[in-house]
C-alpha positions as a Python dict, from the first residue, in 0.01 Angstrom:
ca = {
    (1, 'X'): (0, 0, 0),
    (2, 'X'): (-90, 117, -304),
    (3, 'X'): (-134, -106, -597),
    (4, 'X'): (-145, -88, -990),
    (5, 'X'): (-380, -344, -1087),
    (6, 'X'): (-260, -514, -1409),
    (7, 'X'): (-482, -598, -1750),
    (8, 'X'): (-689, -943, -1647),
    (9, 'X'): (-561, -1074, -1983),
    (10, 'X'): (-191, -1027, -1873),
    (11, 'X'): (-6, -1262, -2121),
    (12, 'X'): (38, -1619, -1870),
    (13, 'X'): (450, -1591, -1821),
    (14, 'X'): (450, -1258, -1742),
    (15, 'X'): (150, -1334, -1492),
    (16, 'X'): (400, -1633, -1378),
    (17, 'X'): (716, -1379, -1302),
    (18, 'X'): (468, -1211, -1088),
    (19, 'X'): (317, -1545, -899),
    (20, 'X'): (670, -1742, -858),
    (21, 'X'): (824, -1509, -592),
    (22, 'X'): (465, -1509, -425),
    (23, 'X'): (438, -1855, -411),
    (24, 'X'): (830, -1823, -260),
    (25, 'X'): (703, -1575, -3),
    (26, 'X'): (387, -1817, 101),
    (27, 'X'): (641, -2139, 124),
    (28, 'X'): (902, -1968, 344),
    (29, 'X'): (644, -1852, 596),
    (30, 'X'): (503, -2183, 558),
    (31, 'X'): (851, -2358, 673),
    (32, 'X'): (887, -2074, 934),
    (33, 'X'): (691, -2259, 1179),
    (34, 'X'): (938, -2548, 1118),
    (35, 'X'): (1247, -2343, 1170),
    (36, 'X'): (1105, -2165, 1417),
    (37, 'X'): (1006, -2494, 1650),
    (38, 'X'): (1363, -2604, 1528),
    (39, 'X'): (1593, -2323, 1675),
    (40, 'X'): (1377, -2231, 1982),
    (41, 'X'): (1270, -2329, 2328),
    (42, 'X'): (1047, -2220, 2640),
    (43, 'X'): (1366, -2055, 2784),
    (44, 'X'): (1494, -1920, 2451),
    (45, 'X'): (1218, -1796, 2263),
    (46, 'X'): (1240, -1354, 2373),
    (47, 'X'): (1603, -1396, 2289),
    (48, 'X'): (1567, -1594, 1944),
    (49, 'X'): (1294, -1319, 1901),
    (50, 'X'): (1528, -1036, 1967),
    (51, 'X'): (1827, -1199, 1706),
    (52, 'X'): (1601, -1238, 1428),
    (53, 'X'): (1486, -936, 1369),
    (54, 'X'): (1803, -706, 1501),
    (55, 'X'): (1968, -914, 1175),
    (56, 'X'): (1718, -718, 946),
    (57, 'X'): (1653, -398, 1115),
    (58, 'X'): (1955, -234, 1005),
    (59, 'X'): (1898, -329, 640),
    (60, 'X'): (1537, -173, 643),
    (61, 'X'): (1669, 122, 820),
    (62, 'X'): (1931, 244, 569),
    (63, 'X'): (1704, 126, 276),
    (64, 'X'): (1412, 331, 401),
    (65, 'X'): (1588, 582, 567),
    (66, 'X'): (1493, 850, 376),
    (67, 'X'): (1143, 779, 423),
    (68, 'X'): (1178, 747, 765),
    (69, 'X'): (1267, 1118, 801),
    (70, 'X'): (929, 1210, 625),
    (71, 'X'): (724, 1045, 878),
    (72, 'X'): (548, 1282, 1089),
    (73, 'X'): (491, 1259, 1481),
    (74, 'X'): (143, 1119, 1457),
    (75, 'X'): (254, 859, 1147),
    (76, 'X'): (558, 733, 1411),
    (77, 'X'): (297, 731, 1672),
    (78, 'X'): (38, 500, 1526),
    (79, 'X'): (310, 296, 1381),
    (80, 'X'): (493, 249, 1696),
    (81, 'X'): (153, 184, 1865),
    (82, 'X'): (105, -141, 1563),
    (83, 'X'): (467, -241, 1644),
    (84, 'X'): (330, -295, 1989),
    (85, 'X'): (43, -537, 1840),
    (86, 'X'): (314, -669, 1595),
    (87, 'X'): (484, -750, 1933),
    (88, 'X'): (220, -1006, 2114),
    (89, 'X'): (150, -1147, 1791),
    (90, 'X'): (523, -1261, 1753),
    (91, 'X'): (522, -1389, 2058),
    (92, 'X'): (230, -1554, 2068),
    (93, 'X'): (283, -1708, 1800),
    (94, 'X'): (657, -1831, 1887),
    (95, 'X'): (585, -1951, 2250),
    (96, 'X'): (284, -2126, 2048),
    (97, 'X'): (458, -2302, 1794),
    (98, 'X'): (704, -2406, 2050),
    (99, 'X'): (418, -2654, 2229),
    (100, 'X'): (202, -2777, 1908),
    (101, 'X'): (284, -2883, 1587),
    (102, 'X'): (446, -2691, 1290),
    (103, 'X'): (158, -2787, 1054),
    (104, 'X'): (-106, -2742, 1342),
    (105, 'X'): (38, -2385, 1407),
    (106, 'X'): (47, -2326, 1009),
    (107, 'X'): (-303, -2423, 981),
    (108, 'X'): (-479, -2276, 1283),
    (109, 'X'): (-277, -1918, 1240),
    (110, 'X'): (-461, -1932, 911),
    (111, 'X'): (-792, -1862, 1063),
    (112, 'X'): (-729, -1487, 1074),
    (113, 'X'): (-868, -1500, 728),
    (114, 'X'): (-1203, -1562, 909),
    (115, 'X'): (-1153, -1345, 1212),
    (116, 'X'): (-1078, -1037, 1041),
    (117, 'X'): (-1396, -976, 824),
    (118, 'X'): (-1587, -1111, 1106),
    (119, 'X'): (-1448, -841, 1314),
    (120, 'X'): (-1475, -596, 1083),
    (121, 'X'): (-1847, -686, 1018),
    (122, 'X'): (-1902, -642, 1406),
    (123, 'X'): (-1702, -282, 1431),
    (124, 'X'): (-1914, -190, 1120),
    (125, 'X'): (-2216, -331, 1225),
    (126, 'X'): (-2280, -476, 863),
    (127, 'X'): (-2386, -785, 903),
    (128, 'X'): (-2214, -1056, 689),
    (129, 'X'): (-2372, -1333, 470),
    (130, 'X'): (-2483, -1637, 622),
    (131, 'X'): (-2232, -1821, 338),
    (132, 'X'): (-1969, -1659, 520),
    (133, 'X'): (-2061, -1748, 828),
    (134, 'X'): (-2070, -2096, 717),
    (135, 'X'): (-1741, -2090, 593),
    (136, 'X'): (-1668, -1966, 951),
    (137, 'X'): (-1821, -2221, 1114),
    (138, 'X'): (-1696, -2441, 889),
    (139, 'X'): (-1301, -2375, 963),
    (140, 'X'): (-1408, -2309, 1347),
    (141, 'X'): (-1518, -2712, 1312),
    (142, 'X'): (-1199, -2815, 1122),
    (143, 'X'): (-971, -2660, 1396),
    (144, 'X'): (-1140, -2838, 1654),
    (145, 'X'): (-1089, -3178, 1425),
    (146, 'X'): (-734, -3105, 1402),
    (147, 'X'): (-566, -3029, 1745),
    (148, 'X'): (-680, -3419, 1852),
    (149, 'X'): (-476, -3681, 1810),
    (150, 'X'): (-611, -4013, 1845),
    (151, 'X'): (-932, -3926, 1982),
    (152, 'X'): (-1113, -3622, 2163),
    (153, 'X'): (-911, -3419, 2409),
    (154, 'X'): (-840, -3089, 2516),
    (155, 'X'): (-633, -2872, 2297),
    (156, 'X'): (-286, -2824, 2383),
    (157, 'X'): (-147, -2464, 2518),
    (158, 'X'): (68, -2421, 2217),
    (159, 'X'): (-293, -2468, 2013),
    (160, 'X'): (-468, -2198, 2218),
    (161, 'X'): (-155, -1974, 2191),
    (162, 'X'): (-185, -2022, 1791),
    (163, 'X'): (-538, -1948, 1851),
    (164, 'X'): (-451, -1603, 2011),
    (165, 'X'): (-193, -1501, 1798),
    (166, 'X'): (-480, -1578, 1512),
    (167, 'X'): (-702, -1287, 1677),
    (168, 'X'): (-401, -1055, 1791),
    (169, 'X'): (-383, -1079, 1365),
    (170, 'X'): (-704, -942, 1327),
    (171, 'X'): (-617, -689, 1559),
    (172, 'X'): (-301, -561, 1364),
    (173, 'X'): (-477, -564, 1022),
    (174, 'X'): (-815, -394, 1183),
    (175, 'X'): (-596, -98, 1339),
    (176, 'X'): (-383, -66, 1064),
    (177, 'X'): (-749, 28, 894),
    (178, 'X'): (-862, 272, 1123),
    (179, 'X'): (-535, 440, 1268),
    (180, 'X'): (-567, 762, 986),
    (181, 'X'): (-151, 913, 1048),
    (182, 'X'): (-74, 573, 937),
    (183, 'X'): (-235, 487, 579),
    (184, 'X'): (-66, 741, 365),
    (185, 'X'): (262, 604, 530),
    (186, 'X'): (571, 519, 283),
    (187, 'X'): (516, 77, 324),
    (188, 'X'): (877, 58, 414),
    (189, 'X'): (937, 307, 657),
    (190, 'X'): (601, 173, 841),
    (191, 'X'): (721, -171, 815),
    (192, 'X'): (1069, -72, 984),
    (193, 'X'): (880, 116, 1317),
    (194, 'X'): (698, -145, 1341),
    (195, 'X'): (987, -384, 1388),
    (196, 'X'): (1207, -109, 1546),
    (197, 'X'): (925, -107, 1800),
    (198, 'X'): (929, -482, 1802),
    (199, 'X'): (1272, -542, 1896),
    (200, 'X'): (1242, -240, 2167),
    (201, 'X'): (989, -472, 2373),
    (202, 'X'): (1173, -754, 2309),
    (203, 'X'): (1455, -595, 2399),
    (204, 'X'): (1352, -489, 2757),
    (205, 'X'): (1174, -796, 2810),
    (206, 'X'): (1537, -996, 2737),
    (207, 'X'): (1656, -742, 3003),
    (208, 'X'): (1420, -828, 3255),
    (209, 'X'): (1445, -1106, 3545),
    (210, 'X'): (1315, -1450, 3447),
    (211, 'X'): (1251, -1412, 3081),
    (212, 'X'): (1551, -1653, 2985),
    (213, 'X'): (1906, -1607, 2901),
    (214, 'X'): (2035, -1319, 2696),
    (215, 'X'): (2069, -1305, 2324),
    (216, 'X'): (2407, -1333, 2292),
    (217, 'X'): (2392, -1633, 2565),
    (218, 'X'): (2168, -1804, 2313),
    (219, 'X'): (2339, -1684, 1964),
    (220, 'X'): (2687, -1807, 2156),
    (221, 'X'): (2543, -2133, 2209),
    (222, 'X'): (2401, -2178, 1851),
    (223, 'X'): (2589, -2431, 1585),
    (224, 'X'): (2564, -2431, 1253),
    (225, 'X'): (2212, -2572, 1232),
    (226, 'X'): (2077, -2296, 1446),
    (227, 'X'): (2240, -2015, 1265),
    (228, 'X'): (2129, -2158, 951),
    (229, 'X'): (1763, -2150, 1073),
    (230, 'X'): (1774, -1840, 1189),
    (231, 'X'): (1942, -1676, 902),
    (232, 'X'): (1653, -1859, 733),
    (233, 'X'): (1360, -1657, 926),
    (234, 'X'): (1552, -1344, 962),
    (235, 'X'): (1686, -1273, 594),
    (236, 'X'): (1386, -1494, 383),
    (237, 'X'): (1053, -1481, 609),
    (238, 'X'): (1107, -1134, 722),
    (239, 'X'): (1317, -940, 463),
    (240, 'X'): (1249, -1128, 125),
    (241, 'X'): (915, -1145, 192),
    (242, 'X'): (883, -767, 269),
    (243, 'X'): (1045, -662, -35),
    (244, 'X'): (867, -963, -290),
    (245, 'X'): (537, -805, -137),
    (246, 'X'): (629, -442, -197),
    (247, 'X'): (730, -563, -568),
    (248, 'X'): (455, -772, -630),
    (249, 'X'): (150, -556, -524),
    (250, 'X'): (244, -261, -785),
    (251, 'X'): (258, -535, -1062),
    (252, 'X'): (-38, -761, -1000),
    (253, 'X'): (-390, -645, -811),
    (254, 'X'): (-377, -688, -397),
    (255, 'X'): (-676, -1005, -434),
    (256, 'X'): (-402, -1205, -657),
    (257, 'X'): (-159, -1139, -392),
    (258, 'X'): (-388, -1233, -110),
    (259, 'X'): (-504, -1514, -302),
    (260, 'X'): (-70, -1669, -334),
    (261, 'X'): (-46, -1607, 3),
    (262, 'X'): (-330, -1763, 162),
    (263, 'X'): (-142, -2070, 55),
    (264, 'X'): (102, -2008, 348),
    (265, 'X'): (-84, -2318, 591),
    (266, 'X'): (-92, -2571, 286),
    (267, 'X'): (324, -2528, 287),
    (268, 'X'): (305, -2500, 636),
    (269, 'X'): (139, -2846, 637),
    (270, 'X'): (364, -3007, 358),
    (271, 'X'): (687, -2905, 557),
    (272, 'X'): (572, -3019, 895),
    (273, 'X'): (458, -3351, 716),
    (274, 'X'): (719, -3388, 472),
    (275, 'X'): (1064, -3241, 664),
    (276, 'X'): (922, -3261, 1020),
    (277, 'X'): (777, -3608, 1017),
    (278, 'X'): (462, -3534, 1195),
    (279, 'X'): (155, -3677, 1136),
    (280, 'X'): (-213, -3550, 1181),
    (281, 'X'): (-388, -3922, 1217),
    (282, 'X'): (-701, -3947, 1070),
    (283, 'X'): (-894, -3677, 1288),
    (284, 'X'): (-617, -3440, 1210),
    (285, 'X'): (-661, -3477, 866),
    (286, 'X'): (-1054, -3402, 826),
    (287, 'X'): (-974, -3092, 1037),
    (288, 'X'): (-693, -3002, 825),
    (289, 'X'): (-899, -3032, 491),
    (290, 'X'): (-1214, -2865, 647),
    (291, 'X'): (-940, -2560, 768),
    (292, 'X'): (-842, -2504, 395),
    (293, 'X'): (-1205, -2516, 241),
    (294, 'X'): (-1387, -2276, 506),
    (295, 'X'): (-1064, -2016, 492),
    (296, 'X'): (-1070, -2041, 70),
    (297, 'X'): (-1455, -2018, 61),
    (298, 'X'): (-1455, -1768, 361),
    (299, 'X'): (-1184, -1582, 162),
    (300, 'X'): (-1375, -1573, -169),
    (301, 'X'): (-1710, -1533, 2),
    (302, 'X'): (-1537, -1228, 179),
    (303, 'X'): (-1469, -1062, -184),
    (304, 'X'): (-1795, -1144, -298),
    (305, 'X'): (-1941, -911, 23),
    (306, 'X'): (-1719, -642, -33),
    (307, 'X'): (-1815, -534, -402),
    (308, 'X'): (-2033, -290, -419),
    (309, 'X'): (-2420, -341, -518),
    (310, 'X'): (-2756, -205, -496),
    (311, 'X'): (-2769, -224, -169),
    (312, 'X'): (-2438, -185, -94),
    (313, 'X'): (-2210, 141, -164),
    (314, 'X'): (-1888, 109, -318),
    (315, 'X'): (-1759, 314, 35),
    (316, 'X'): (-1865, -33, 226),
}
C-alpha cells in the first residue's frame, strides 16, 4: 500500500482521529481470539471458517469490483497463490485457539513481529544486530514462560498450532515482498482474491469426508450468542479493519500504523483476562511481560536496522 506520510508536528487531535480507529482495529483482533474460542469447536472450526468470511466477500467484491477487472493474469496469480498462505494461517490459527488460551494465542501469534525480519535477514543474507537478536531471544524465552501453568510442562497443541500460524505469518508478509505481479496491485482488489481464494479451500475442504458438518449444519444450529460472535469477526475483524487500515495508512506514515497495531496481544490479553476469566499464574505472567518487551524492542530495534547508513544503502 502506498502511504502519504503526514507532517511529524501534526496538530495532537487530528493525530488522535487518525490513532482512535487504529487502536479500534488492534482491540477487535485482540477480542477475536475470544470470539473465535467462543463460537467454535474441533468439529466446527472449516465450517465457522467458511461463514465468516462468505459474510464479507460479497461486500469487498462489489466495492472493489472495478479494480478487480484491472488485475492482470499474473497479479490474480500471485494473489491467489497468498490466498493459499492466507488459508493455513487461518486455520492454524483457529484449530489453535480452539486448544490454548485466548490471551496465550493473542500473545504467542504476536511473535511474527520477530520471525519476519529474522527471516528476511536470512533470505537476504544481512545479518541482523545482536540487539535484535536479543529481543528475539528475549520473546522466544517469554513464550516458553507463558504456555506453563503451574509449573514446567510441555506446551499444549493449541500453543504449537499458535506457534505455526506465527511462522505461516512470516510467510504471507515475506511473499507478499517478493511476488513482483502483486505489489503494484489495487489493496482492495488483492485483499478480496486473497479471501476469494480463502473461502475456495475452505470451501472444498467443508465438502470433503471427515472435516465436520457443513456450514449451514453449523450456522442452523447457532443462537443468538453465536451469530452475534460471528457477525463480530466477520463484519469488525475482517471488514472494518480492512477498510480503517486502507484509511489510515494514506493519512498517517505505515511505522505509526504498525506501531497501533502491534498492540493487538496486549487487548488480546486484557479480553481473555478481563471477559474470559483466564488466568496466566505467576509463570504466565513473566512470560507474558517478557513477550511484549522483546516484540516492542524487537519492533523498534527492527526500524533502527532498516534506515539507511554508511554502511548500509537506503535499497537495504
Amino acid at each position: 500500500m502506498s502511504a502519504a506520510v503526514v507532517p511529524a508536528l501534526a496538530p495532537p487531535r487530528r493525530a488522535w482521529v487518525t490513532d482512535l480507529p487504529l487502536l479500534l482495529v488492534a482491540a477487535v483482533w485482540g477480542a477475536s481470539y475470544l470470539a473465535a474460542k467462543g463460537i467454535t469447536t474441533t468439529h466446527t472450526v472449516i465450517a465457522v471458517l467458511v461463514l465468516r468470511f462468505a459474510i464479507v466477500l460479497p461486500a469487498l467484491a462489489v466495492a472493489g469490483w472495478r479494480g478487480l477487472r484491472a488485475l492482470s493474469g499474473a497479479q490474480w496469480r500471485g494473489a491467489g497463490l497468498l490466498g493459499l498462505v492466507l488459508s493455513g494461517i487461518f486455520l492454524l490459527e483457529t484449530y489453535g485457539v480452539v486448544h490454548t488460551s485466548a490471551t496465550n494465542a493473542g500473545l504467542i501469534i504476536s511473535l511474527t513481529m520477530i520471525f519476519t525480519p529474522l527471516a528476511e535477514a536470512a533470505v537476504t543474507r544481512v545479518r541482523p544486530s545482536g540487539a535484535f537478536l536479543a529481543a528475539a531471544g528475549l520473546s522466544v524465552l517469554g513464550v516458553v514462560l507463558l504456555t506453563q501453568g503451574g509449573g514446567f510442562t510441555s506446551p499444549s497443541g493449541g500453543d504449537l498450532l499458535m506457534l505455526l500460524a506465527a511462522l505461516a505469518r512470516t510467510v504471507h508478509v515475506l511473499a507478499m515482498a517478493r511476488i513482483k505481479a502483486v505489489q503494484d496491485a489495487d489493496s482492495l482488489s488483492l485483499t478480496t482474491v486473497q479471501l476469494g481464494s480463502a473461502v475456495a479451500v475452505f470451501a472444498v475442504l467443508a465438502a470433503a469426508p471427515g472435516t465436520g458438518p457443513a456450514p449451514w449444519t453449523v450456522a442452523a444450529d447457532f443462537g443468538a450468542a453465536e451469530w452475534a460472535g460471528l457477525i463480530f469477526l466477520s463484519v469488525f475483524c475482517t471488514l472494518f479493519a480492512f477498510f480503517v487500515q486502507m484509511w489510515s495508512v494514506r493519512r498517517t506514515s505505515p511505522s505509526r500504523v504498525s506501531l497501533l497495531l502491534g498492540t493487538e496481544p496486549l487487548w488480546a490479553a486484557a479480553v481473555g483476562i478481563a471477559i474470559g476469566g483466564e488466568r496466566l499464574g505467576v509463570l504466565g505472567v513473566v512470560g507474558a511481560v517478557l513477550v511484549l518487551a522483546g516484540t516492542a524492542w524487537g519492533r523498534r530495534r527492527a526500524d533502527v536496522d532498516a534506515e539507511p547508513g554508511p554502511d548500509r544503502p537506503a535499497s537495504a
